[in-house]
XYZ file of C-alpha atoms in Angstrom:
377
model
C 0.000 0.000 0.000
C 2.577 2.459 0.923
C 3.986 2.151 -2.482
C 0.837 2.732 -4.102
C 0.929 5.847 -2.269
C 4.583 6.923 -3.584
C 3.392 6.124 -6.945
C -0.039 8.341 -6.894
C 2.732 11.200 -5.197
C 4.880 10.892 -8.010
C 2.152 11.478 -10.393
C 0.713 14.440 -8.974
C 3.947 15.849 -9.292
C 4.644 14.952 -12.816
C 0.840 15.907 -13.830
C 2.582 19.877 -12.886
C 5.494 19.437 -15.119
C 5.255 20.362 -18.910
C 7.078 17.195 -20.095
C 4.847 13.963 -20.163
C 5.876 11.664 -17.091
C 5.656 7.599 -17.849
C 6.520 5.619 -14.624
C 7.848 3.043 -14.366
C 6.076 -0.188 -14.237
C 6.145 -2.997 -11.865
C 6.371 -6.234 -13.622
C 4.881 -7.598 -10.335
C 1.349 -6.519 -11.978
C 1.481 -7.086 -15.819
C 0.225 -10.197 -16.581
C -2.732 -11.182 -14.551
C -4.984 -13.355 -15.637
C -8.799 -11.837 -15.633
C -11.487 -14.352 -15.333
C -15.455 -12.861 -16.817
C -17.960 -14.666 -16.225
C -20.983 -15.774 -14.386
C -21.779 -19.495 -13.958
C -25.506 -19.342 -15.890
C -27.488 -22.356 -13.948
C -29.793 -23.631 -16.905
C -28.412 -21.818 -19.653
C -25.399 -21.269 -21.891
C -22.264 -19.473 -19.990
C -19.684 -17.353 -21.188
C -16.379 -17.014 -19.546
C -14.066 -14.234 -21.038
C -10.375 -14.981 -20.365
C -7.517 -12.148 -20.560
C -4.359 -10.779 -18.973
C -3.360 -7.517 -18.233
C -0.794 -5.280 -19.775
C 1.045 -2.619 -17.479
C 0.557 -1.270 -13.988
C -0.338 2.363 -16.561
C -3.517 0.064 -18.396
C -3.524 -2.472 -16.317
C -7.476 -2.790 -17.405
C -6.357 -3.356 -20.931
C -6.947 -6.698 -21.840
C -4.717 -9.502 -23.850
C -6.789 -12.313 -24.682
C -6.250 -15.766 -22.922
C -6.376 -18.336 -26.268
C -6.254 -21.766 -25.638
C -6.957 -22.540 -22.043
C -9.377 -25.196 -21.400
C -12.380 -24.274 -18.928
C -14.263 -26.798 -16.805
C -17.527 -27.342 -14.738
C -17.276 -29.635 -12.078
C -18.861 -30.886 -9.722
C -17.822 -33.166 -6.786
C -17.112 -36.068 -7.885
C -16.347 -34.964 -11.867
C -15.790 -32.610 -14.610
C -19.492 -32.160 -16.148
C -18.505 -29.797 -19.073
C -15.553 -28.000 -20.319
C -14.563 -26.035 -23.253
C -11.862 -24.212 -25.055
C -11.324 -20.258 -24.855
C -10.987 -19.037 -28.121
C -8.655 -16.585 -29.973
C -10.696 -14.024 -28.528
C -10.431 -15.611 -25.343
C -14.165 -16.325 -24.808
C -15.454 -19.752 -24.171
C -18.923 -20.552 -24.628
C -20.391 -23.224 -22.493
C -24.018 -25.392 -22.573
C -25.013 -25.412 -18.801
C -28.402 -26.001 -19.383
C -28.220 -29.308 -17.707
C -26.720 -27.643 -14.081
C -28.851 -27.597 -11.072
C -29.239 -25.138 -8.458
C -29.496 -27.121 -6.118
C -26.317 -28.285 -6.644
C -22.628 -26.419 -5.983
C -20.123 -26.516 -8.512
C -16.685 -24.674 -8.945
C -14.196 -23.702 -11.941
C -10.898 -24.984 -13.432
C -8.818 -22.905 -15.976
C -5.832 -24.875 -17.130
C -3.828 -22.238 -19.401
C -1.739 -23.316 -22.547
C 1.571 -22.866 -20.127
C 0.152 -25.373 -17.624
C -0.641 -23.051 -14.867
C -3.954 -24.360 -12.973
C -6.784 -21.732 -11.525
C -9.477 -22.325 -9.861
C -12.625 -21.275 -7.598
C -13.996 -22.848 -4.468
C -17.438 -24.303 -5.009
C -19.635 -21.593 -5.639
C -22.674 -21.093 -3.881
C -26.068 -20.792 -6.761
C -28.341 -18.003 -6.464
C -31.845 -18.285 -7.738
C -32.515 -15.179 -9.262
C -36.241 -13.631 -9.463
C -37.733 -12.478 -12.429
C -38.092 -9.071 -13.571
C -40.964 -7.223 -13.021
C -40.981 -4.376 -14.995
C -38.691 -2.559 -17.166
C -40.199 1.175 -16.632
C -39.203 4.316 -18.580
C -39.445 8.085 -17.718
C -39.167 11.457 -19.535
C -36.279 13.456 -17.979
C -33.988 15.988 -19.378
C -35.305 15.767 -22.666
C -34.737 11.803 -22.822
C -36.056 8.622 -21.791
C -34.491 7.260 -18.468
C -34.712 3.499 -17.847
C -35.812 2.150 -14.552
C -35.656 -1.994 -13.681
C -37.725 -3.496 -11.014
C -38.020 -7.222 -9.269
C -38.681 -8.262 -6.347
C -38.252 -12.084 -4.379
C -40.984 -13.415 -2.263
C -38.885 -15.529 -0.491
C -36.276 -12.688 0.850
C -33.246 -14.654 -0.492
C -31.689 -13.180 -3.575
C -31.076 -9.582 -1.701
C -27.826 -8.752 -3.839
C -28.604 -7.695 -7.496
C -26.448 -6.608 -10.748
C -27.889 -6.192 -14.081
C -26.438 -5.843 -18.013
C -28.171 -4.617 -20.647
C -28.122 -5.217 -24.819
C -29.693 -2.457 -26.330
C -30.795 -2.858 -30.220
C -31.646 0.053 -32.364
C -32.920 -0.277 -36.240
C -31.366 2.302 -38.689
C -32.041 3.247 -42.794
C -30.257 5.133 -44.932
C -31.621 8.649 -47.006
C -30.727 6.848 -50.588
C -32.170 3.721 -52.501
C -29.692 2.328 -54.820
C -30.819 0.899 -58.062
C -27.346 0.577 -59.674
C -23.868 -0.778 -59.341
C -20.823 -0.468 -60.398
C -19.558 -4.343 -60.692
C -16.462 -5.554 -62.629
C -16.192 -2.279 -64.079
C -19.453 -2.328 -65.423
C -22.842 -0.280 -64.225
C -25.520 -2.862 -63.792
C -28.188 -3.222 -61.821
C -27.881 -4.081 -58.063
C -29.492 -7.547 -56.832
C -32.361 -5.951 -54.969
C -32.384 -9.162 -53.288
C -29.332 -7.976 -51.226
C -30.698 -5.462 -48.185
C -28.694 -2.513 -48.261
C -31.158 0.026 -46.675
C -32.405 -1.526 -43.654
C -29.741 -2.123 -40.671
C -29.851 -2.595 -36.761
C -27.080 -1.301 -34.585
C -26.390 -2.056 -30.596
C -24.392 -1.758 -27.980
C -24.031 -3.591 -24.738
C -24.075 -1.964 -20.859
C -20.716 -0.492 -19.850
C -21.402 0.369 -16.169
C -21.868 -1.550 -13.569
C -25.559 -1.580 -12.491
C -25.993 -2.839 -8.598
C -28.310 -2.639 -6.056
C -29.126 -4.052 -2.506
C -31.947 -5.068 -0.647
C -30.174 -6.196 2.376
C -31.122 -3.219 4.949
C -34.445 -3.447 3.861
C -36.781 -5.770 5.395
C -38.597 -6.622 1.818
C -36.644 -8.044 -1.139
C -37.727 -5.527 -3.535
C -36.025 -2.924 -5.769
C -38.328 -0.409 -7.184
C -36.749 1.514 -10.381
C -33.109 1.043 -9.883
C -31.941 3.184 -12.916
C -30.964 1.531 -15.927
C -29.607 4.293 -18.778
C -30.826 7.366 -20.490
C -31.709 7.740 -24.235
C -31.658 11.272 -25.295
C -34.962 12.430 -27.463
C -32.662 13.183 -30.407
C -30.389 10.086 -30.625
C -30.833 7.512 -33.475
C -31.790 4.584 -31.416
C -34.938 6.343 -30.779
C -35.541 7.445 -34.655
C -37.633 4.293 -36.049
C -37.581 1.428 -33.302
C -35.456 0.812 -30.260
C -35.019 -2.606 -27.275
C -33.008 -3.401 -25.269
C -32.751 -6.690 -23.582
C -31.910 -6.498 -19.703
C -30.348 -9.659 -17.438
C -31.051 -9.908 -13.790
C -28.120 -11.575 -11.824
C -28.320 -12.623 -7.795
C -25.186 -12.683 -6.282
C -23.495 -13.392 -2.125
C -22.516 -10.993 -0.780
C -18.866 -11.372 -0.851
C -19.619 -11.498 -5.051
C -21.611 -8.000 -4.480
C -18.765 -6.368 -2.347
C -16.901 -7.640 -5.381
C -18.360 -5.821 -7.820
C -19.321 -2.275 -5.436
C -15.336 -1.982 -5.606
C -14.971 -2.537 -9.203
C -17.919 0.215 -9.000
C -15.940 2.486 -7.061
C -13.285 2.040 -9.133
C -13.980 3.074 -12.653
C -16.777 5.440 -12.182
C -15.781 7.064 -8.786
C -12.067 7.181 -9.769
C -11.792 6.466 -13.426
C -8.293 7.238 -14.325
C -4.606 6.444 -13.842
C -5.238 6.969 -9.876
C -7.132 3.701 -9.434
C -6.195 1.292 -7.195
C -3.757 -1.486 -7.807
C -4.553 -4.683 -9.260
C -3.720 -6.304 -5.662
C -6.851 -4.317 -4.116
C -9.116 -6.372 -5.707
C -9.161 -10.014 -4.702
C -11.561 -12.054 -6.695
C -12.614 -15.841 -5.443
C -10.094 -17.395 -8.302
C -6.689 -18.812 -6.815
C -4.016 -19.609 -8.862
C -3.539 -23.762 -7.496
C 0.480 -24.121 -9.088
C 1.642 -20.911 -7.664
C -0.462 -19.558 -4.871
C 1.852 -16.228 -4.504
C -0.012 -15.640 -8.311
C -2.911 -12.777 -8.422
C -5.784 -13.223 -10.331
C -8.261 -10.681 -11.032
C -11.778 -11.328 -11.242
C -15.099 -13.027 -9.637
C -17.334 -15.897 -10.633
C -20.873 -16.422 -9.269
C -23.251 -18.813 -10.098
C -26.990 -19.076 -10.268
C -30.108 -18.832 -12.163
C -30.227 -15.809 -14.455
C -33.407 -13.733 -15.666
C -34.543 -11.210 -18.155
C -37.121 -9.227 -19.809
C -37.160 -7.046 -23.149
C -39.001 -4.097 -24.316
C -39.125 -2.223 -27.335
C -39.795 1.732 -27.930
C -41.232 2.825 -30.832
C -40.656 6.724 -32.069
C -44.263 7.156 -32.137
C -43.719 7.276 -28.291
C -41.043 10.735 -28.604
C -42.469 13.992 -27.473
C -43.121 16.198 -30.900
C -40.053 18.222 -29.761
C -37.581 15.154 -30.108
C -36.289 14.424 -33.447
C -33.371 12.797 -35.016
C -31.294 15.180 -37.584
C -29.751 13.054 -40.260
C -26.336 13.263 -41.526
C -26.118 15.945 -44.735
C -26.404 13.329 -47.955
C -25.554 15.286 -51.297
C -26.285 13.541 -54.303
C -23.874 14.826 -57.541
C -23.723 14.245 -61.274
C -20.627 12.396 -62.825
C -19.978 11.738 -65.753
C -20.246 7.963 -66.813
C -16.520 7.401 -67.262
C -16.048 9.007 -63.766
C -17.815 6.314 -61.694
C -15.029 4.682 -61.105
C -12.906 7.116 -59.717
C -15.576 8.474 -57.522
C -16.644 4.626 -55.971
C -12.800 4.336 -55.290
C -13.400 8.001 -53.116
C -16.156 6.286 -51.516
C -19.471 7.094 -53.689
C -22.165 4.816 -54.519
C -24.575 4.972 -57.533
C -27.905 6.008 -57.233
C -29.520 5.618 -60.162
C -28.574 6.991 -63.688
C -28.981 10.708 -63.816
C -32.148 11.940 -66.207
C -31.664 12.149 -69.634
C -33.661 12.181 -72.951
C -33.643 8.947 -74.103
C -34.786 10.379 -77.715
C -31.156 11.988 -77.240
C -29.382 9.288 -76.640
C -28.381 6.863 -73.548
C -27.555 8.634 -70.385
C -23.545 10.309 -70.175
C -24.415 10.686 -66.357
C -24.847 8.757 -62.977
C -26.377 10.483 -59.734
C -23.853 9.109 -56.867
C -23.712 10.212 -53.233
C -21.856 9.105 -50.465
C -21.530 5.310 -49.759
C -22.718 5.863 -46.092
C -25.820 7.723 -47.640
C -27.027 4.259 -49.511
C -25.425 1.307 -47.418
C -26.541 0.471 -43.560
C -23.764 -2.476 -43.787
C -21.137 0.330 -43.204
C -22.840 1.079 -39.979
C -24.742 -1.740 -38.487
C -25.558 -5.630 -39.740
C -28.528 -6.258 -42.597
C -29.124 -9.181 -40.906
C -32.830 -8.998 -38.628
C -32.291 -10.504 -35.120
C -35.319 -12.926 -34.729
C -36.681 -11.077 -31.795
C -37.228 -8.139 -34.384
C -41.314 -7.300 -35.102
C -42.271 -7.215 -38.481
């Protein structure tokens, strides 16, 4: 601790000087392994494997590839898996029980073994209502739940919001193998959904009260004006239980980033996580695993719903003129054709195509074509 203090003394020093100050970095914290994930009881898991970089970014994360993840219970391994290059490992545990306790093995590609006690399983209520609000020219987003039986108490929730988008332009034509032809209309290039997942951390606690009930912990704000609000907007919100030494967990990774937030937070060794490393005890690991039953609840918002006052301003789309044996340069400067421009065609064929900015005619450049399945007609 004390030399976390020297270190933030240093800094404030430096931060008065002109000349940028790098210290320098303990190797004692690069290289951490940081275990994600939540052990899903009934459902698929995913466990996100990384390591840190410097004691600087020590929250920038190198993907753990190859280590090999398992389930077991007491007597066996039930299920395992692989992370990826990514470092993510997606696992069925559809067939767990709550009843039961289970615990987690890592086994990296160097050997090196990790793993948790056996984890208690919370059974998480559902959610009662996903509630919204008009504040501040916006929508905020409330979640409530409450459990009849007084047990779940410690809460955390994470969000996947999912916005539709089109573009200003149709496009009717193509430039393909250096000829203008007509585009397959069978490909959608207007019609696109974007999204984006929760970034904070979203607790609360029922534990001083003497009901189990949260009533509107906030969720997120949507301004009036943004785009996810323009045709169609959901978002999909998970409930998580957790113990309380899981909660206490997560309140200082709270504290943390949004309280602190910078190159002042607290070392690495500050927050102990429930994952041990088994070949070299002496080895931190960053990083907390629960396990229990997890619920959710989606809702959609349709523009209709704005006030008159809110409104989306689109991005300026100009549509130009160029000549036919121009296309090409312009699509290599990022253009797409619209449509040939008019012409008299008891003058001829047409010497000119209407083109406009590729981001103008094609969603693909900003969100997928593809239409999740939860998606209404």
């Amino acid at each position: 601790m004390k030399s976390n203090i020297a270190l933030i003394i240093i800094l404030v020093i430096a931060s008065a000087c002109r000349e940028s100050f790098s210290p320098e970095v303990d190797g004692h914290f690069r290289n951490l392994l940081v275990v994600e994930g939540y052990l899903n009881i009934g459902d698929s898991t995913t466990f996100i494997l990384s390591r840190t970089g410097d004691l600087k970014d020590w929250q920038g994360r190198i993907p753990e590839a190859g280590a090999r993840i398992e389930v077991q219970d007491h007597q066996t391994t039930v299920i395992s898996g692989t992370t990826s290059e990514k470092g993510d490992c997606l696992l069925k545990t559809t067939g767990l029980s709550p009843n039961e306790t289970y615990r987690i093995k890592i086994t990296t590609k160097d050997g090196s073994v990790y793993q948790t006690d056996f984890l208690e399983s919370k059974v998480t209520p559902e959610i009662d209502s996903i509630s919204r609000r008009i504040e501040n020219d916006g929508f905020k987003l409330y979640v409530s739940t409450h459990d009849p039986s007084n047990k779940a108490r410690f809460y955390s929730w994470h969000f996947q919001e999912t916005w539709e988008i089109t573009t200003p332009f149709f496009s009717l034509l193509e430039l393909k193998n250096g000829r203008i032809v007509e585009r397959d209309r069978s490909i959608n290039i207007n019609r696109c959904w974007q999204g984006n997942g929760s970034s904070a951390i979203l607790l609360n606690s029922t534990e001083r009260l003497s009901e189990d009930r949260v009533s509107q912990a906030p969720l997120t704000f949507i301004k009036g004006n943004s785009i996810k609000l323009n045709l169609l907007y959901s978002i999909l919100v998970k409930q998580f239980a957790h113990t309380r030494e899981g909660y206490q967990y997560l309140e200082n990774m709270k504290k943390n980033t949004e309280e602190i937030g910078s190159i002042f937070d607290p070392q690495p060794s500050e927050l102990k996580g429930n994952i041990t490393c088994v070949t070299n005890p002496e080895e931190q690991v960053l990083g907390w695993i629960g396990a229990g039953t997890v619920t959710e609840k989606r809702i959609f918002i349709h523009r209709r719903e704005r006030l008159p006052t809110w409104s989306y301003r689109e991005e300026a789309c100009e549509s130009r003129d160029v000549p036919l044996d121009s296309v090409l340069i312009y699509t290599s400067a990022g253009y797409l054709i619209k449509d040939y421009a008019p012409f008299d065609p008891m003058k001829g064929p047409p010497t000119h195509a209407t083109m406009t900015r590729d981001k103008c005619i094609d969603c693909r450049l900003k969100g997928s074509n593809v239409k999740p399945p939860y998606w209404p007609d």
